[in-house]
Short mmCIF file of C-alpha atoms in Angstrom, two decimals:
data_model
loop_
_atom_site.label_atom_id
_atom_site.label_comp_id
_atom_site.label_asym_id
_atom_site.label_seq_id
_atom_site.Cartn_x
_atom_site.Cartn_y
_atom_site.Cartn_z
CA UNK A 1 36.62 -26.56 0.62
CA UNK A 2 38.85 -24.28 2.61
CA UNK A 3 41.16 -24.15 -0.29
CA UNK A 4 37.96 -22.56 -2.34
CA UNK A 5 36.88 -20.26 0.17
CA UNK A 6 39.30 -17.33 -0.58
CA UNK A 7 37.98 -17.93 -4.54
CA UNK A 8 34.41 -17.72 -3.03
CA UNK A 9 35.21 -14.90 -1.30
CA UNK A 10 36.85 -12.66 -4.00
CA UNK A 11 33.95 -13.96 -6.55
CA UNK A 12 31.17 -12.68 -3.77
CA UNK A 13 32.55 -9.36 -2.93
CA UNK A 14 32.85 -9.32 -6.54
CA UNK A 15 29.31 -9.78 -6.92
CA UNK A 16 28.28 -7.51 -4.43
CA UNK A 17 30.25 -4.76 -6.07
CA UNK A 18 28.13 -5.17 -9.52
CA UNK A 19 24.98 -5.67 -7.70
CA UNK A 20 25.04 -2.57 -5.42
CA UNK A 21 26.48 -0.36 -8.99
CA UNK A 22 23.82 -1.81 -10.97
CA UNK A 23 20.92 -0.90 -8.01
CA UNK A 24 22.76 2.69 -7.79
CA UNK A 25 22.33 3.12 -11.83
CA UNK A 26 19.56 2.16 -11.93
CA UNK A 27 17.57 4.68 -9.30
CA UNK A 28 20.42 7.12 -10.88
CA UNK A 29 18.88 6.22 -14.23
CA UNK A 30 15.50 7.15 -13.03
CA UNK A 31 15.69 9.86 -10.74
CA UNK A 32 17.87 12.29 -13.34
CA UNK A 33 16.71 10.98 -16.98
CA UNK A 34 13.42 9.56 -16.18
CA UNK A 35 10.67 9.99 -19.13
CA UNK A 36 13.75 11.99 -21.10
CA UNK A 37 15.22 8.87 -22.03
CA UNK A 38 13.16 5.93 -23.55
CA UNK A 39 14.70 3.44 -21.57
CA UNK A 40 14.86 5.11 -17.91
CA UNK A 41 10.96 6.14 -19.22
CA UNK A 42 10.05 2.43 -19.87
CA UNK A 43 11.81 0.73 -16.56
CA UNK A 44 9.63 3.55 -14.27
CA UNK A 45 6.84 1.72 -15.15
CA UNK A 46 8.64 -2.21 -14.50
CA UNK A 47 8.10 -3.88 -11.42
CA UNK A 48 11.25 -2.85 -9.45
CA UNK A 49 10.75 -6.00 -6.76
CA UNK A 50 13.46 -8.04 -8.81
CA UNK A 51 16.48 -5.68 -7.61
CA UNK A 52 15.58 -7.00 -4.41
CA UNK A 53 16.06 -10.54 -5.67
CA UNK A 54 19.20 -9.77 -6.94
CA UNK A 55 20.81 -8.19 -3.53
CA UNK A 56 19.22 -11.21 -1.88
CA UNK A 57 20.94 -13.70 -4.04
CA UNK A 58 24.20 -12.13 -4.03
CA UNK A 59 24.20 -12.13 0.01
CA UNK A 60 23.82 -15.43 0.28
CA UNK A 61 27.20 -16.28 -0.44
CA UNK A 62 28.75 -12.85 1.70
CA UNK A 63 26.66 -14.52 4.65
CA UNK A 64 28.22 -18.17 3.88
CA UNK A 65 31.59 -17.00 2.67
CA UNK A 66 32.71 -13.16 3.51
CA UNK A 67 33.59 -11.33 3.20
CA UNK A 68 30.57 -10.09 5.56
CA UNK A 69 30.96 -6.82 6.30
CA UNK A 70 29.91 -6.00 2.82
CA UNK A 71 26.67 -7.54 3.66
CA UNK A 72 26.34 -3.78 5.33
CA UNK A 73 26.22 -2.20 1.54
CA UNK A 74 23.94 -4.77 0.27
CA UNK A 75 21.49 -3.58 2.92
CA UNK A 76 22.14 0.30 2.04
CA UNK A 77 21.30 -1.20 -1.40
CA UNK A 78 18.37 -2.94 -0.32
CA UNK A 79 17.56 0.26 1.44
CA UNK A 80 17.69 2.70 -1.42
CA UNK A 81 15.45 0.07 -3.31
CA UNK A 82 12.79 -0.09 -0.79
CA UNK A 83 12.07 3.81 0.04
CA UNK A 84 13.95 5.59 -3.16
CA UNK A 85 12.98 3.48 -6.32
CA UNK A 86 10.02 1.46 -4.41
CA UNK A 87 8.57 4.28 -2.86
CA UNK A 88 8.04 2.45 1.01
CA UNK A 89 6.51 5.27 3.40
CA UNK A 90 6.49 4.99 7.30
CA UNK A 91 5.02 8.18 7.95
CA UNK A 92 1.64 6.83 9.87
CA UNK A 93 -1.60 9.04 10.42
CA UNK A 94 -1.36 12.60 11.66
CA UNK A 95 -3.30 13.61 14.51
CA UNK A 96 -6.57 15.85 13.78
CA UNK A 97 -6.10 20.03 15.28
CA UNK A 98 -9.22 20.12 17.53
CA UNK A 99 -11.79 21.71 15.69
CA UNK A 100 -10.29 21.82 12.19
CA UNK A 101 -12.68 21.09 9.79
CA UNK A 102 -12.31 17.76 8.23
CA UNK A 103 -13.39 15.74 5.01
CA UNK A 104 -12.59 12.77 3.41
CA UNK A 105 -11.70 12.93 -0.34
CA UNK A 106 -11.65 9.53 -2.81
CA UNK A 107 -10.53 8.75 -6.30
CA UNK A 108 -10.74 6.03 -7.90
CA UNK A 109 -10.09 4.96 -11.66
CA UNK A 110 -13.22 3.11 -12.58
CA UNK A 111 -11.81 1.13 -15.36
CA UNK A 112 -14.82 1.74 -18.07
CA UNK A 113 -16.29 -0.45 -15.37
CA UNK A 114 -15.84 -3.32 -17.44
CA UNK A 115 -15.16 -5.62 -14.23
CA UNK A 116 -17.29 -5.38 -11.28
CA UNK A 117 -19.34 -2.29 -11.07
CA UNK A 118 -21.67 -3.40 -7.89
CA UNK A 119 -18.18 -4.45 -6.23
CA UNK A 120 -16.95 -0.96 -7.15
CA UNK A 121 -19.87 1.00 -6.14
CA UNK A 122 -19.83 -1.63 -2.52
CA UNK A 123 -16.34 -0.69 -1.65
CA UNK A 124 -16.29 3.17 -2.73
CA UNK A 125 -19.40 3.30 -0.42
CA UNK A 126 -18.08 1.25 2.34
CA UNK A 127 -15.01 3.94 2.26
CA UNK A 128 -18.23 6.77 3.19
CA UNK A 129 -15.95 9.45 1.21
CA UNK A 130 -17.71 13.30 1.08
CA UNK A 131 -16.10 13.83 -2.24
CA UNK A 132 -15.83 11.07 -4.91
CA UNK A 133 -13.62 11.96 -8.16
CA UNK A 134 -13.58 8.82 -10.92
CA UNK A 135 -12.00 8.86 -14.05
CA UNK A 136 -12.06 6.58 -16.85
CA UNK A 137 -15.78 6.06 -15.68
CA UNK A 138 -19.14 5.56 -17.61
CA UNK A 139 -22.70 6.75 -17.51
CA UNK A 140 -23.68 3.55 -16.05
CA UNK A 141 -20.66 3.79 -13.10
CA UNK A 142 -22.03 7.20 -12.44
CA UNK A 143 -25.30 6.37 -12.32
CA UNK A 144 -24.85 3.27 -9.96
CA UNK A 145 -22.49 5.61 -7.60
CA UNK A 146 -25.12 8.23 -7.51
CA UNK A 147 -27.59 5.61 -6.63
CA UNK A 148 -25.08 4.30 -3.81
CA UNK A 149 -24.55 8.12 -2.04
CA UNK A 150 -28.14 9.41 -2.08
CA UNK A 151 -28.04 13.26 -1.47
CA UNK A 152 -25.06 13.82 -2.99
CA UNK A 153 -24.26 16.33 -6.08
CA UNK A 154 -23.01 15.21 -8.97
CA UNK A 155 -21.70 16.29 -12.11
CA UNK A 156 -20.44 14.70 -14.98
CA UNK A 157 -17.78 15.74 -18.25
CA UNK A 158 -16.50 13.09 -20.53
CA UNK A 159 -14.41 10.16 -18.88
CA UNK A 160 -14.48 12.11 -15.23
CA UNK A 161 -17.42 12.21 -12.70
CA UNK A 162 -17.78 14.06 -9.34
CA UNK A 163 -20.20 13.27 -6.37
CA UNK A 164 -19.54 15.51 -3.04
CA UNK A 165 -21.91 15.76 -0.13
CA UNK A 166 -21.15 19.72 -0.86
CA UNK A 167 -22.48 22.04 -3.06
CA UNK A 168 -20.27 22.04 -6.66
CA UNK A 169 -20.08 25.16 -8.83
CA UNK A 170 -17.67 26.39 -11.69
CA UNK A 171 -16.84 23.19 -13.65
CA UNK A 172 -14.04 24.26 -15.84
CA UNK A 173 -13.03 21.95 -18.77
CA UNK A 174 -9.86 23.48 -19.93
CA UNK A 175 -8.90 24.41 -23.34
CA UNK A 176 -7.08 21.36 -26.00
CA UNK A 177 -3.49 20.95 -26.06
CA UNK A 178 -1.50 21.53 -29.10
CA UNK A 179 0.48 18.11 -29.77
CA UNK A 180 2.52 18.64 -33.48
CA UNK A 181 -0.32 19.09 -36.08
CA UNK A 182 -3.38 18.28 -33.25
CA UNK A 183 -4.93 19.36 -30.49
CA UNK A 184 -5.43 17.00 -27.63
CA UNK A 185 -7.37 16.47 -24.96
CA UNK A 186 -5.98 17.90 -21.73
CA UNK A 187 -7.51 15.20 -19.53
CA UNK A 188 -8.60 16.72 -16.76
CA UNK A 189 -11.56 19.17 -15.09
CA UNK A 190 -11.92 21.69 -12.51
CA UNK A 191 -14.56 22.14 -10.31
CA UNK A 192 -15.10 24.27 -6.93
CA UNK A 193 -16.72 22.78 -3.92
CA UNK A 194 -18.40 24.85 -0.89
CA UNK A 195 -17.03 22.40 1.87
CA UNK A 196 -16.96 22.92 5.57
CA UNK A 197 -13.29 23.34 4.90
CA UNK A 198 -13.88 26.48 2.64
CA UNK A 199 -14.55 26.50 -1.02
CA UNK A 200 -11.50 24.48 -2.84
CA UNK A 201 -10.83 24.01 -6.49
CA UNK A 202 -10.69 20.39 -6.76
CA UNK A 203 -9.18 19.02 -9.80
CA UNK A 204 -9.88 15.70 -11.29
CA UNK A 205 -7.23 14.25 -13.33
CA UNK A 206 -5.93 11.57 -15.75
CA UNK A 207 -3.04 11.97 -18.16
CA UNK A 208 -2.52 9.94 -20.96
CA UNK A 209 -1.62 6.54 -20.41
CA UNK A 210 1.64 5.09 -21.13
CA UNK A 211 0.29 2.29 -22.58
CA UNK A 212 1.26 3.03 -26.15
CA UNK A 213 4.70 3.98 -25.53
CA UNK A 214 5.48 1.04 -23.61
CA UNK A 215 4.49 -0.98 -26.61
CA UNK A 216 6.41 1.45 -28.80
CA UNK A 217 9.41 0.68 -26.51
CA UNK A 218 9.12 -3.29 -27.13
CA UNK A 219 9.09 -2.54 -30.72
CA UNK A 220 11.70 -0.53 -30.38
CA UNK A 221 13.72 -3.55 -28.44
CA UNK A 222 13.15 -5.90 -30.92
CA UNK A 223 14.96 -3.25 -33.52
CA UNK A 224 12.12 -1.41 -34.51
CA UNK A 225 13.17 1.78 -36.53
CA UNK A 226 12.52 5.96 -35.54
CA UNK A 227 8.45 5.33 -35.72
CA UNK A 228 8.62 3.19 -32.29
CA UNK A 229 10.91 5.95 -30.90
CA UNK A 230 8.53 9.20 -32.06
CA UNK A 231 5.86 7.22 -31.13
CA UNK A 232 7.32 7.37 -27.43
CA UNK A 233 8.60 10.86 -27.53
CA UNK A 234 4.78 11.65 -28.49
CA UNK A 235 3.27 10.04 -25.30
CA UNK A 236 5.51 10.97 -23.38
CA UNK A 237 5.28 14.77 -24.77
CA UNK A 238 1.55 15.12 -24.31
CA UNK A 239 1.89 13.35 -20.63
CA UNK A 240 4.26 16.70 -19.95
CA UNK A 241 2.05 19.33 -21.42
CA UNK A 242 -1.03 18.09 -19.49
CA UNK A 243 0.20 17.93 -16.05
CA UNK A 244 2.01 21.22 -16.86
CA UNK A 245 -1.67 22.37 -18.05
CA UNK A 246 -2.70 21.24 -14.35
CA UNK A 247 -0.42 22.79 -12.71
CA UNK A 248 -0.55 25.99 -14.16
CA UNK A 249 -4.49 25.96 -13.46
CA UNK A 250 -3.60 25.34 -10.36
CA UNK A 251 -1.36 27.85 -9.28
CA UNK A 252 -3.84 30.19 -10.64
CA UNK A 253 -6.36 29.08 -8.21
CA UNK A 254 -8.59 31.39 -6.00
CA UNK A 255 -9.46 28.59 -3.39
CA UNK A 256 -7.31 26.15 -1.99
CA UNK A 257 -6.31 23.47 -4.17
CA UNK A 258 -7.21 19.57 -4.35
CA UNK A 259 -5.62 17.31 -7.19
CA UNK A 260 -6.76 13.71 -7.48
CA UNK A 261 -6.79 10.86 -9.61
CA UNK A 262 -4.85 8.54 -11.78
CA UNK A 263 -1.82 10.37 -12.47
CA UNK A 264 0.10 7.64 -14.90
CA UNK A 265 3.20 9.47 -13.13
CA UNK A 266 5.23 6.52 -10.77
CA UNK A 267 7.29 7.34 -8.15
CA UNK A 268 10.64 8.51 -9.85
CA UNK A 269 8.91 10.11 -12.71
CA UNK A 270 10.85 13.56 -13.60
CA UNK A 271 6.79 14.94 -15.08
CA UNK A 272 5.72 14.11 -11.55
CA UNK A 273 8.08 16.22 -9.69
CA UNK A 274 8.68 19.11 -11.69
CA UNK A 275 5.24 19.75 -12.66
CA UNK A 276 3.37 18.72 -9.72
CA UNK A 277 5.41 18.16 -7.15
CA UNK A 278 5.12 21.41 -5.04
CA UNK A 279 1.70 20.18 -3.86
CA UNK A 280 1.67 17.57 -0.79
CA UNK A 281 1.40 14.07 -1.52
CA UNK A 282 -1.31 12.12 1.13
CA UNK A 283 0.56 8.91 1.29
CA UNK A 284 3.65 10.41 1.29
CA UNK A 285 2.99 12.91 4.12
CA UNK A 286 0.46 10.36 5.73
CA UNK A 287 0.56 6.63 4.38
CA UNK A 288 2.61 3.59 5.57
CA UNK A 289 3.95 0.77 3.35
CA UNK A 290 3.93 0.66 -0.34
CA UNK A 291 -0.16 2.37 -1.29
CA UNK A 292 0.40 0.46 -4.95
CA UNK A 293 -2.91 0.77 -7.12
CA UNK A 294 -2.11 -0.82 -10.10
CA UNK A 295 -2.32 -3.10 -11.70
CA UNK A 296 -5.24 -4.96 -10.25
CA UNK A 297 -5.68 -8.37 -11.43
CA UNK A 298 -2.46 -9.63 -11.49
CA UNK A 299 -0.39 -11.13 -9.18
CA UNK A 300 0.42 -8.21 -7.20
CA UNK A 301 0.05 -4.42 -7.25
CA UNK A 302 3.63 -2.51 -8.09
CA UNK A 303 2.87 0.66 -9.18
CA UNK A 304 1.71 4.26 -7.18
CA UNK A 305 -0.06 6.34 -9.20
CA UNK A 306 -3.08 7.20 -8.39
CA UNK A 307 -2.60 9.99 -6.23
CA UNK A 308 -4.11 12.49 -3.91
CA UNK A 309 -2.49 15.97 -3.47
CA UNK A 310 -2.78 18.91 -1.79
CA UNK A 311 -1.97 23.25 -0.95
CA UNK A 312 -0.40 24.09 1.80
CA UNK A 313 -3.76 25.60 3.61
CA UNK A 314 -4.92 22.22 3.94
CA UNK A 315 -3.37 19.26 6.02
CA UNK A 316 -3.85 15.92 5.02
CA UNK A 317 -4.60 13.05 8.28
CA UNK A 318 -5.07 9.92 7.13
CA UNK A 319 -4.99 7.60 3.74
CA UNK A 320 -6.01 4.30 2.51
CA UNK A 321 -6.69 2.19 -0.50
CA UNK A 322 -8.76 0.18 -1.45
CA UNK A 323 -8.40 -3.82 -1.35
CA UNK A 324 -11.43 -5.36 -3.70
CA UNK A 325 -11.03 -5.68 -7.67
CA UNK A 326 -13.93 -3.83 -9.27
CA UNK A 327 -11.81 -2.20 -11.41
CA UNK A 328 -8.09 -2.67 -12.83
CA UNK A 329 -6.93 0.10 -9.93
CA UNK A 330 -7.43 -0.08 -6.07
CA UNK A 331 -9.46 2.92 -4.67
CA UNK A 332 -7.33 5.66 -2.85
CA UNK A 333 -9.07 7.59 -0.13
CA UNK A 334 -7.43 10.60 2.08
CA UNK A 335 -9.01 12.47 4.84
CA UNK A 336 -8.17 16.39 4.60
CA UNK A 337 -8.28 19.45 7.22
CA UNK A 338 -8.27 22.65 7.19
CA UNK A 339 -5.98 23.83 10.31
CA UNK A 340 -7.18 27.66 11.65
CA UNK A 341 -4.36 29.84 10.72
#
């Protein structure tokens, strides 16, 4: 055995040398091509917990064999996985300015509510939100929420439904998108609501899905041809245009701005920060752990994209998700205030 150890010992630190490149290309791959290349596009949306597995396995042998001090760059590697490509946040809940205003806002993606609407309804009530923002939702989701938050206005405008203890005013449903020879829906409203905050232009969101590209992509994989490839470019196109359709709406903004909902936009994604990435995240300025809300209803949650964002008037305290399965996504809540200036 101790003639094999020097063997083991080249063939680990070997090992660890691949492992820690391949972690580094990886987040490399995502954080500078992102959605602009099909394959850095696809693995955003992959469960990233298996890099983990890798650094794991290839310390084993470093521990047993050396050489160990390179057991300090698989944990740098494990690092960069865990906050960089994972997205873990140890930020904790801010303290509330004494006498700032304060609301609590939730979103939730209501999945057609083709699992459990009265388990939906219990846990977005339990959450006792002032202003509720679903997407994906249907008249019978909306009518069973309005039932659960008596008092409350509502308004309504294709897949997206509002309820807010405050008055709501102005609902603005923006103009189509131009997409190659159609015009497509821009996925998203505007509405302004008279809190005790101020009034704020709250918008409710939900860009396309990647859904279809990430089936275009397995096509494409198993040697599809240049359909499965403009099929991606499409999606992931029209996912561009409309959060660069919110984001221009929102800069334009009289009242301070709120932006929630599904987002289809993971941690890395390139769309995510250049188009809406000057607004504060809640989890990120607030949360602690992980905050995955999708998928629901598999073995575990890997993906944060349902997201709550705001201006820089407001100041976010506190955020949460939601832990039942009424719906394909957890729940995200965020409490909000308004600091005097």
């Amino acid at each position: 055995m101790n003639e094999l150890t020097p063997r083991f010992r080249r063939l680990a630190g070997l090992a660890s040398g691949a492992s820690v490149g391949l972690v580094v290309l990886y987040w490399a791959a995502l954080r500078f091509l992102g959605e602009d290349f099909w394959i850095s596009g696809a693995l955003l949306y992959a469960p990233h917990l298996i890099l983990l597995l890798v650094l794991g396995v290839v310390a084993l042998p470093l521990l047993l064999f050396g050489p160990r001090r390179l057991l300090l760059v698989q944990a740098g590697a494990a690092a960069l996985v865990l906050f960089e490509v994972m997205g873990l946040v140890l930020s904790g809940p801010a303290p509330q300015t004494p006498g700032a205003p304060r609301m609590r806002v939730l979103t939730f993606n209501a999945g057609s509510g083709r699992r459990s609407v009265a388990e939906l309804v219990r846990e977005l009530a339990a959450a006792q939100p002032d202003l509720v923002l679903l997407q994906e939702s249907e008249p019978h989701v909306n009518d069973a929420v309005a039932a659960a938050l008596p008092g409350f206005h509502t308004l309504t405008s294709t897949q997206f439904f509002i309820a807010s203890e405050y008055p709501l005013s102005d609902l603005v449903e923006p103009p189509k998108i131009p997409l190659g020879d159609a015009e497509r829906s821009p996925r998203f409203v505007r509405v302004t609501v008279d809190t005790p905050l101020g009034k704020l232009d709250v918008f409710n969101i939900h860009p396309i899905s990647p859904r279809d590209a990430l089936e275009a992509v397995r096509g494409a994989v198993r040697g599809g041809g240049s359909d499965d490839r403009a099929d991606i470019s499409s999606n992931t196109e029209l996912r561009r245009r409309q959060a660069q359709a919110i984001a221009q709406m929102a800069r334009a903004s009289a009242h301070p701005v709120v932006i929630a909902g599904d987002t289809n936009l993971p941690q890395l994604s390139r769309i995510l920060a250049d188009s809406l990435g000057q607004w504060q995240d809640a989890f990120a300025a607030v949360g602690r752990g992980f905050g995955y809300t999708f998928p629901v209803g598999r073995r575990f949650a890997w993906m944060r994209i349902d997201r709550i964002l705001a201006g820089p008037e407001l100041r976010f305290l506190r955020v949460g998700t939601g832990a039942q399965r009424g719906s394909d996504h957890y729940l995200l809540w965020a409490d909000v205030e308004r600091p005097p200036r």
